[in-house]
């Protein structure tokens, strides 16, 4: 497996004669193969938590209906990077092979890359988002304050995105990091789905260190995530998707200030 980051000797333009070492995050091509016979595409990502990514990607791309449709995930090294051989049940494989699949070489898992159509606002999820318990604003602020301490790869490189899961009390229980914000979210969704029996993963909320674009909204809504807290702002299309699907969206979120865009009924002050 590749290293997650590598040191480089660099210098500033103001002091070129004083070099110093800087850690930069690794980015490798990861090829997706289904059932050993059906090549799907290649993603560029941080080479960590790849099985989580496989589960999350298959769910948010609607390749499978649930984690039960995935039999196994095998990670192997290739000449140019890594490969994920994902074994899925026959019915899911048949549906996948009938799609008009476009190779996604060089892209992160953006949710609609290569698609011929963009989903309508009210057609992005099969079931309504759960009501869940009401969350306190104090819990959300507590999670935002705690988030930086969980970003170990970003602490070393200052250049990767993160997606984290916090419980209803604001305690963070898991985080996934990646050079691609879509990849980080897929990794979190996959990890959460594989540990869905844990009480702490029910009724909480998702924290994102990136902007909340429409593709990110698609992924969280398809994963049944009712509350999202994003460090940066949402795009208008993402906001409209959250609003239409009755998702609680808090963005431009810092430890000292947050903006409620929609879904305030799940919050208490």
CSV table of C-alpha atoms in Angstrom, one decimal:
chain,number,residue,atom,x,y,z
A,1,UNK,CA,0.0,0.0,0.0
A,2,UNK,CA,1.3,3.5,-0.8
A,3,UNK,CA,2.3,5.9,1.8
A,4,UNK,CA,-0.4,8.5,2.7
A,5,UNK,CA,2.0,11.4,2.5
A,6,UNK,CA,5.6,12.1,1.5
A,7,UNK,CA,8.1,14.7,2.5
A,8,UNK,CA,9.5,17.1,-0.1
A,9,UNK,CA,12.3,19.5,0.2
A,10,UNK,CA,11.1,23.0,-0.9
A,11,UNK,CA,11.9,26.6,-0.4
A,12,UNK,CA,9.9,29.9,-0.4
A,13,UNK,CA,10.2,32.5,-3.0
A,14,UNK,CA,11.3,35.0,-0.4
A,15,UNK,CA,14.0,32.8,1.0
A,16,UNK,CA,15.1,30.3,-1.7
A,17,UNK,CA,18.4,29.6,0.1
A,18,UNK,CA,16.6,28.2,3.2
A,19,UNK,CA,15.0,24.9,2.1
A,20,UNK,CA,12.7,23.1,4.5
A,21,UNK,CA,10.7,19.8,4.4
A,22,UNK,CA,7.0,19.8,3.6
A,23,UNK,CA,4.6,16.9,3.7
A,24,UNK,CA,2.4,16.4,0.7
A,25,UNK,CA,-0.5,14.0,0.5
A,26,UNK,CA,-0.2,11.0,-1.9
A,27,UNK,CA,-2.7,10.6,-4.7
A,28,UNK,CA,-2.9,7.3,-6.6
A,29,UNK,CA,-5.1,5.8,-9.3
A,30,UNK,CA,-7.5,3.2,-8.0
A,31,UNK,CA,-9.2,1.1,-10.6
A,32,UNK,CA,-12.7,-0.4,-9.9
A,33,UNK,CA,-13.5,-3.9,-11.1
A,34,UNK,CA,-16.7,-5.8,-10.5
A,35,UNK,CA,-16.8,-9.5,-10.0
A,36,UNK,CA,-13.4,-9.8,-11.7
A,37,UNK,CA,-14.9,-9.3,-15.2
A,38,UNK,CA,-16.4,-5.8,-15.4
A,39,UNK,CA,-14.0,-2.8,-15.4
A,40,UNK,CA,-15.8,0.3,-14.2
A,41,UNK,CA,-13.4,3.2,-14.1
A,42,UNK,CA,-10.5,4.7,-12.2
A,43,UNK,CA,-10.6,7.2,-9.4
A,44,UNK,CA,-7.8,9.3,-8.0
A,45,UNK,CA,-7.7,9.2,-4.2
A,46,UNK,CA,-5.7,8.8,-1.0
A,47,UNK,CA,-4.7,5.1,-0.6
A,48,UNK,CA,-6.5,4.6,2.7
A,49,UNK,CA,-9.8,3.1,3.8
A,50,UNK,CA,-10.4,1.7,0.3
A,51,UNK,CA,-12.8,-1.0,1.4
A,52,UNK,CA,-14.9,1.7,3.1
A,53,UNK,CA,-14.8,3.7,-0.2
A,54,UNK,CA,-15.9,0.6,-2.1
A,55,UNK,CA,-19.0,0.2,0.1
A,56,UNK,CA,-19.9,3.8,0.2
A,57,UNK,CA,-19.3,4.4,-3.6
A,58,UNK,CA,-21.5,1.4,-4.5
A,59,UNK,CA,-24.3,2.7,-2.3
A,60,UNK,CA,-24.2,6.4,-3.3
A,61,UNK,CA,-23.9,5.5,-7.0
A,62,UNK,CA,-26.8,3.1,-6.6
A,63,UNK,CA,-24.8,0.2,-7.9
A,64,UNK,CA,-26.2,-1.8,-4.9
A,65,UNK,CA,-29.4,-1.3,-2.9
A,66,UNK,CA,-27.6,-2.2,0.4
A,67,UNK,CA,-24.3,-3.4,1.8
A,68,UNK,CA,-25.9,-6.9,1.8
A,69,UNK,CA,-25.5,-6.9,-2.0
A,70,UNK,CA,-21.7,-6.7,-1.7
A,71,UNK,CA,-20.0,-10.1,-1.1
A,72,UNK,CA,-16.4,-9.0,-0.8
A,73,UNK,CA,-13.9,-6.3,-1.6
A,74,UNK,CA,-10.3,-7.2,-2.5
A,75,UNK,CA,-7.5,-4.6,-2.7
A,76,UNK,CA,-4.5,-5.3,-4.9
A,77,UNK,CA,-1.5,-3.4,-6.1
A,78,UNK,CA,-1.1,-2.8,-9.8
A,79,UNK,CA,1.7,-1.5,-11.9
A,80,UNK,CA,0.3,2.1,-11.9
A,81,UNK,CA,-1.6,2.1,-8.6
A,82,UNK,CA,-4.2,0.0,-6.9
A,83,UNK,CA,-7.3,-1.9,-7.8
A,84,UNK,CA,-10.5,-2.7,-6.1
A,85,UNK,CA,-12.2,-6.0,-7.1
A,86,UNK,CA,-15.8,-5.7,-5.8
A,87,UNK,CA,-17.9,-8.8,-5.8
A,88,UNK,CA,-21.6,-8.0,-5.9
A,89,UNK,CA,-24.7,-10.2,-6.1
A,90,UNK,CA,-25.8,-11.3,-9.5
A,91,UNK,CA,-28.9,-9.1,-9.8
A,92,UNK,CA,-26.8,-6.0,-8.9
A,93,UNK,CA,-24.2,-7.0,-11.5
A,94,UNK,CA,-26.8,-7.4,-14.2
A,95,UNK,CA,-28.2,-4.0,-13.5
A,96,UNK,CA,-24.8,-2.4,-13.6
A,97,UNK,CA,-23.8,-4.1,-16.8
A,98,UNK,CA,-26.9,-2.7,-18.5
A,99,UNK,CA,-25.9,0.8,-17.7
A,100,UNK,CA,-24.3,3.2,-20.2
A,101,UNK,CA,-21.1,3.3,-18.3
A,102,UNK,CA,-18.4,5.8,-19.1
A,103,UNK,CA,-14.9,5.3,-17.9
A,104,UNK,CA,-14.1,7.9,-15.1
A,105,UNK,CA,-10.3,7.9,-15.4
A,106,UNK,CA,-8.8,10.8,-13.4
A,107,UNK,CA,-12.0,11.8,-11.6
A,108,UNK,CA,-13.1,11.5,-8.0
A,109,UNK,CA,-16.4,9.9,-7.2
A,110,UNK,CA,-18.5,12.9,-7.9
A,111,UNK,CA,-21.9,11.2,-8.0
A,112,UNK,CA,-23.0,12.3,-11.5
A,113,UNK,CA,-19.7,12.3,-13.5
A,114,UNK,CA,-20.3,10.6,-16.7
A,115,UNK,CA,-24.1,10.6,-16.3
A,116,UNK,CA,-26.2,11.7,-19.2
A,117,UNK,CA,-28.9,13.3,-17.0
A,118,UNK,CA,-28.9,15.2,-13.7
A,119,UNK,CA,-31.4,13.9,-11.1
A,120,UNK,CA,-34.4,16.1,-10.3
A,121,UNK,CA,-34.5,17.7,-6.9
A,122,UNK,CA,-37.2,15.4,-5.7
A,123,UNK,CA,-35.9,12.2,-7.3
A,124,UNK,CA,-32.6,11.8,-5.5
A,125,UNK,CA,-33.7,9.4,-2.8
A,126,UNK,CA,-36.0,6.4,-2.7
A,127,UNK,CA,-37.3,7.0,0.8
A,128,UNK,CA,-37.8,10.1,2.9
A,129,UNK,CA,-35.0,11.2,5.3
A,130,UNK,CA,-35.6,10.1,8.9
A,131,UNK,CA,-36.8,12.6,11.5
A,132,UNK,CA,-34.4,11.4,14.1
A,133,UNK,CA,-34.0,12.9,17.6
A,134,UNK,CA,-33.6,16.7,17.8
A,135,UNK,CA,-30.1,18.0,18.0
A,136,UNK,CA,-28.9,20.8,20.2
A,137,UNK,CA,-26.9,23.6,18.7
A,138,UNK,CA,-24.4,23.1,21.5
A,139,UNK,CA,-23.8,19.6,20.3
A,140,UNK,CA,-23.1,20.8,16.8
A,141,UNK,CA,-20.7,23.5,18.1
A,142,UNK,CA,-18.9,20.9,20.3
A,143,UNK,CA,-18.3,18.6,17.3
A,144,UNK,CA,-17.0,21.5,15.2
A,145,UNK,CA,-14.6,22.4,18.0
A,146,UNK,CA,-13.5,18.7,18.2
A,147,UNK,CA,-13.1,18.2,14.5
A,148,UNK,CA,-9.6,19.5,13.9
A,149,UNK,CA,-8.2,17.1,16.5
A,150,UNK,CA,-9.5,14.1,14.5
A,151,UNK,CA,-8.0,15.3,11.2
A,152,UNK,CA,-4.6,13.5,11.5
A,153,UNK,CA,-3.7,13.4,7.8
A,154,UNK,CA,-4.6,17.0,7.4
A,155,UNK,CA,-2.5,17.9,10.4
A,156,UNK,CA,0.5,16.4,8.5
A,157,UNK,CA,-0.3,17.8,5.1
A,158,UNK,CA,-2.8,20.7,5.4
A,159,UNK,CA,-4.3,19.7,2.1
A,160,UNK,CA,-7.0,17.0,2.5
A,161,UNK,CA,-10.7,16.9,3.0
A,162,UNK,CA,-12.6,15.1,5.8
A,163,UNK,CA,-16.0,13.7,6.4
A,164,UNK,CA,-16.9,12.8,10.0
A,165,UNK,CA,-19.8,11.4,12.0
A,166,UNK,CA,-20.8,12.7,15.4
A,167,UNK,CA,-23.5,11.4,17.7
A,168,UNK,CA,-26.5,13.4,19.0
A,169,UNK,CA,-24.3,14.7,21.8
A,170,UNK,CA,-21.7,16.1,19.5
A,171,UNK,CA,-19.1,13.4,20.1
A,172,UNK,CA,-17.2,12.4,16.9
A,173,UNK,CA,-17.0,8.6,16.4
A,174,UNK,CA,-15.4,8.3,13.0
A,175,UNK,CA,-13.7,10.3,10.3
A,176,UNK,CA,-12.4,9.6,6.9
A,177,UNK,CA,-9.9,11.8,5.0
A,178,UNK,CA,-9.0,12.0,1.3
A,179,UNK,CA,-7.6,14.4,-1.3
A,180,UNK,CA,-11.0,14.3,-2.9
A,181,UNK,CA,-14.1,15.6,-0.9
A,182,UNK,CA,-16.4,13.1,-2.7
A,183,UNK,CA,-14.0,10.3,-1.8
A,184,UNK,CA,-13.9,11.2,1.9
A,185,UNK,CA,-17.7,11.3,2.0
A,186,UNK,CA,-18.0,7.9,0.3
A,187,UNK,CA,-15.5,6.4,2.7
A,188,UNK,CA,-17.5,7.7,5.7
A,189,UNK,CA,-20.8,6.5,4.3
A,190,UNK,CA,-19.2,3.0,3.7
A,191,UNK,CA,-17.7,2.9,7.1
A,192,UNK,CA,-21.0,3.9,8.7
A,193,UNK,CA,-23.0,1.4,6.8
A,194,UNK,CA,-20.6,-1.4,7.8
A,195,UNK,CA,-21.1,-0.5,11.5
A,196,UNK,CA,-24.8,0.3,11.3
A,197,UNK,CA,-25.4,-1.7,14.5
A,198,UNK,CA,-23.5,0.8,16.6
A,199,UNK,CA,-25.9,3.0,18.6
A,200,UNK,CA,-23.6,6.0,18.3
A,201,UNK,CA,-24.1,6.0,14.5
A,202,UNK,CA,-27.9,6.5,14.7
A,203,UNK,CA,-29.5,9.9,15.2
A,204,UNK,CA,-26.3,11.9,14.7
A,205,UNK,CA,-25.0,14.1,12.0
A,206,UNK,CA,-22.3,14.4,9.3
A,207,UNK,CA,-19.5,17.0,9.3
A,208,UNK,CA,-17.8,18.0,6.1
A,209,UNK,CA,-14.7,20.2,5.8
A,210,UNK,CA,-15.6,21.1,2.2
A,211,UNK,CA,-18.2,23.0,0.3
A,212,UNK,CA,-21.6,21.3,-0.1
A,213,UNK,CA,-22.1,20.9,-3.8
A,214,UNK,CA,-25.0,19.1,-5.5
A,215,UNK,CA,-23.1,15.9,-5.9
A,216,UNK,CA,-22.3,15.9,-2.1
A,217,UNK,CA,-26.0,16.5,-1.4
A,218,UNK,CA,-26.9,13.5,-3.7
A,219,UNK,CA,-24.6,11.3,-1.7
A,220,UNK,CA,-25.8,12.3,1.8
A,221,UNK,CA,-29.4,12.1,0.8
A,222,UNK,CA,-29.0,8.7,-0.8
A,223,UNK,CA,-27.3,7.5,2.3
A,224,UNK,CA,-30.2,8.6,4.5
A,225,UNK,CA,-28.2,11.3,6.3
A,226,UNK,CA,-30.8,13.8,7.7
A,227,UNK,CA,-28.4,16.4,9.2
A,228,UNK,CA,-25.3,17.8,7.5
A,229,UNK,CA,-22.9,20.4,8.9
A,230,UNK,CA,-20.5,21.8,6.3
A,231,UNK,CA,-17.5,24.1,6.9
A,232,UNK,CA,-18.0,25.9,3.6
A,233,UNK,CA,-21.1,27.2,1.8
A,234,UNK,CA,-23.5,25.1,-0.2
A,235,UNK,CA,-24.2,25.7,-3.9
A,236,UNK,CA,-27.7,26.9,-4.7
A,237,UNK,CA,-28.5,23.6,-6.3
A,238,UNK,CA,-27.3,21.7,-3.2
A,239,UNK,CA,-29.4,23.9,-1.0
A,240,UNK,CA,-32.5,23.3,-3.1
A,241,UNK,CA,-31.9,19.6,-3.0
A,242,UNK,CA,-31.6,19.7,0.8
A,243,UNK,CA,-34.7,21.9,1.1
A,244,UNK,CA,-36.8,19.7,-1.2
A,245,UNK,CA,-35.7,16.5,0.6
A,246,UNK,CA,-36.3,18.0,4.0
A,247,UNK,CA,-32.6,17.7,5.0
A,248,UNK,CA,-31.2,19.8,7.8
A,249,UNK,CA,-28.3,21.8,6.3
A,250,UNK,CA,-26.0,23.9,8.4
A,251,UNK,CA,-23.1,25.5,6.5
A,252,UNK,CA,-20.5,28.2,6.7
A,253,UNK,CA,-20.0,26.4,10.0
A,254,UNK,CA,-17.1,27.4,12.3
A,255,UNK,CA,-16.8,26.9,16.0
A,256,UNK,CA,-17.8,30.5,16.6
A,257,UNK,CA,-20.7,30.8,14.1
A,258,UNK,CA,-22.9,28.7,11.9
A,259,UNK,CA,-25.6,29.4,9.3
A,260,UNK,CA,-28.9,27.4,9.1
A,261,UNK,CA,-30.0,27.0,5.5
A,262,UNK,CA,-33.0,24.7,6.0
A,263,UNK,CA,-34.4,22.0,8.2
A,264,UNK,CA,-34.4,23.8,11.5
A,265,UNK,CA,-37.2,21.6,12.9
A,266,UNK,CA,-34.5,19.0,14.0
A,267,UNK,CA,-32.7,21.6,16.1
A,268,UNK,CA,-33.1,22.9,19.6
A,269,UNK,CA,-31.4,26.1,20.9
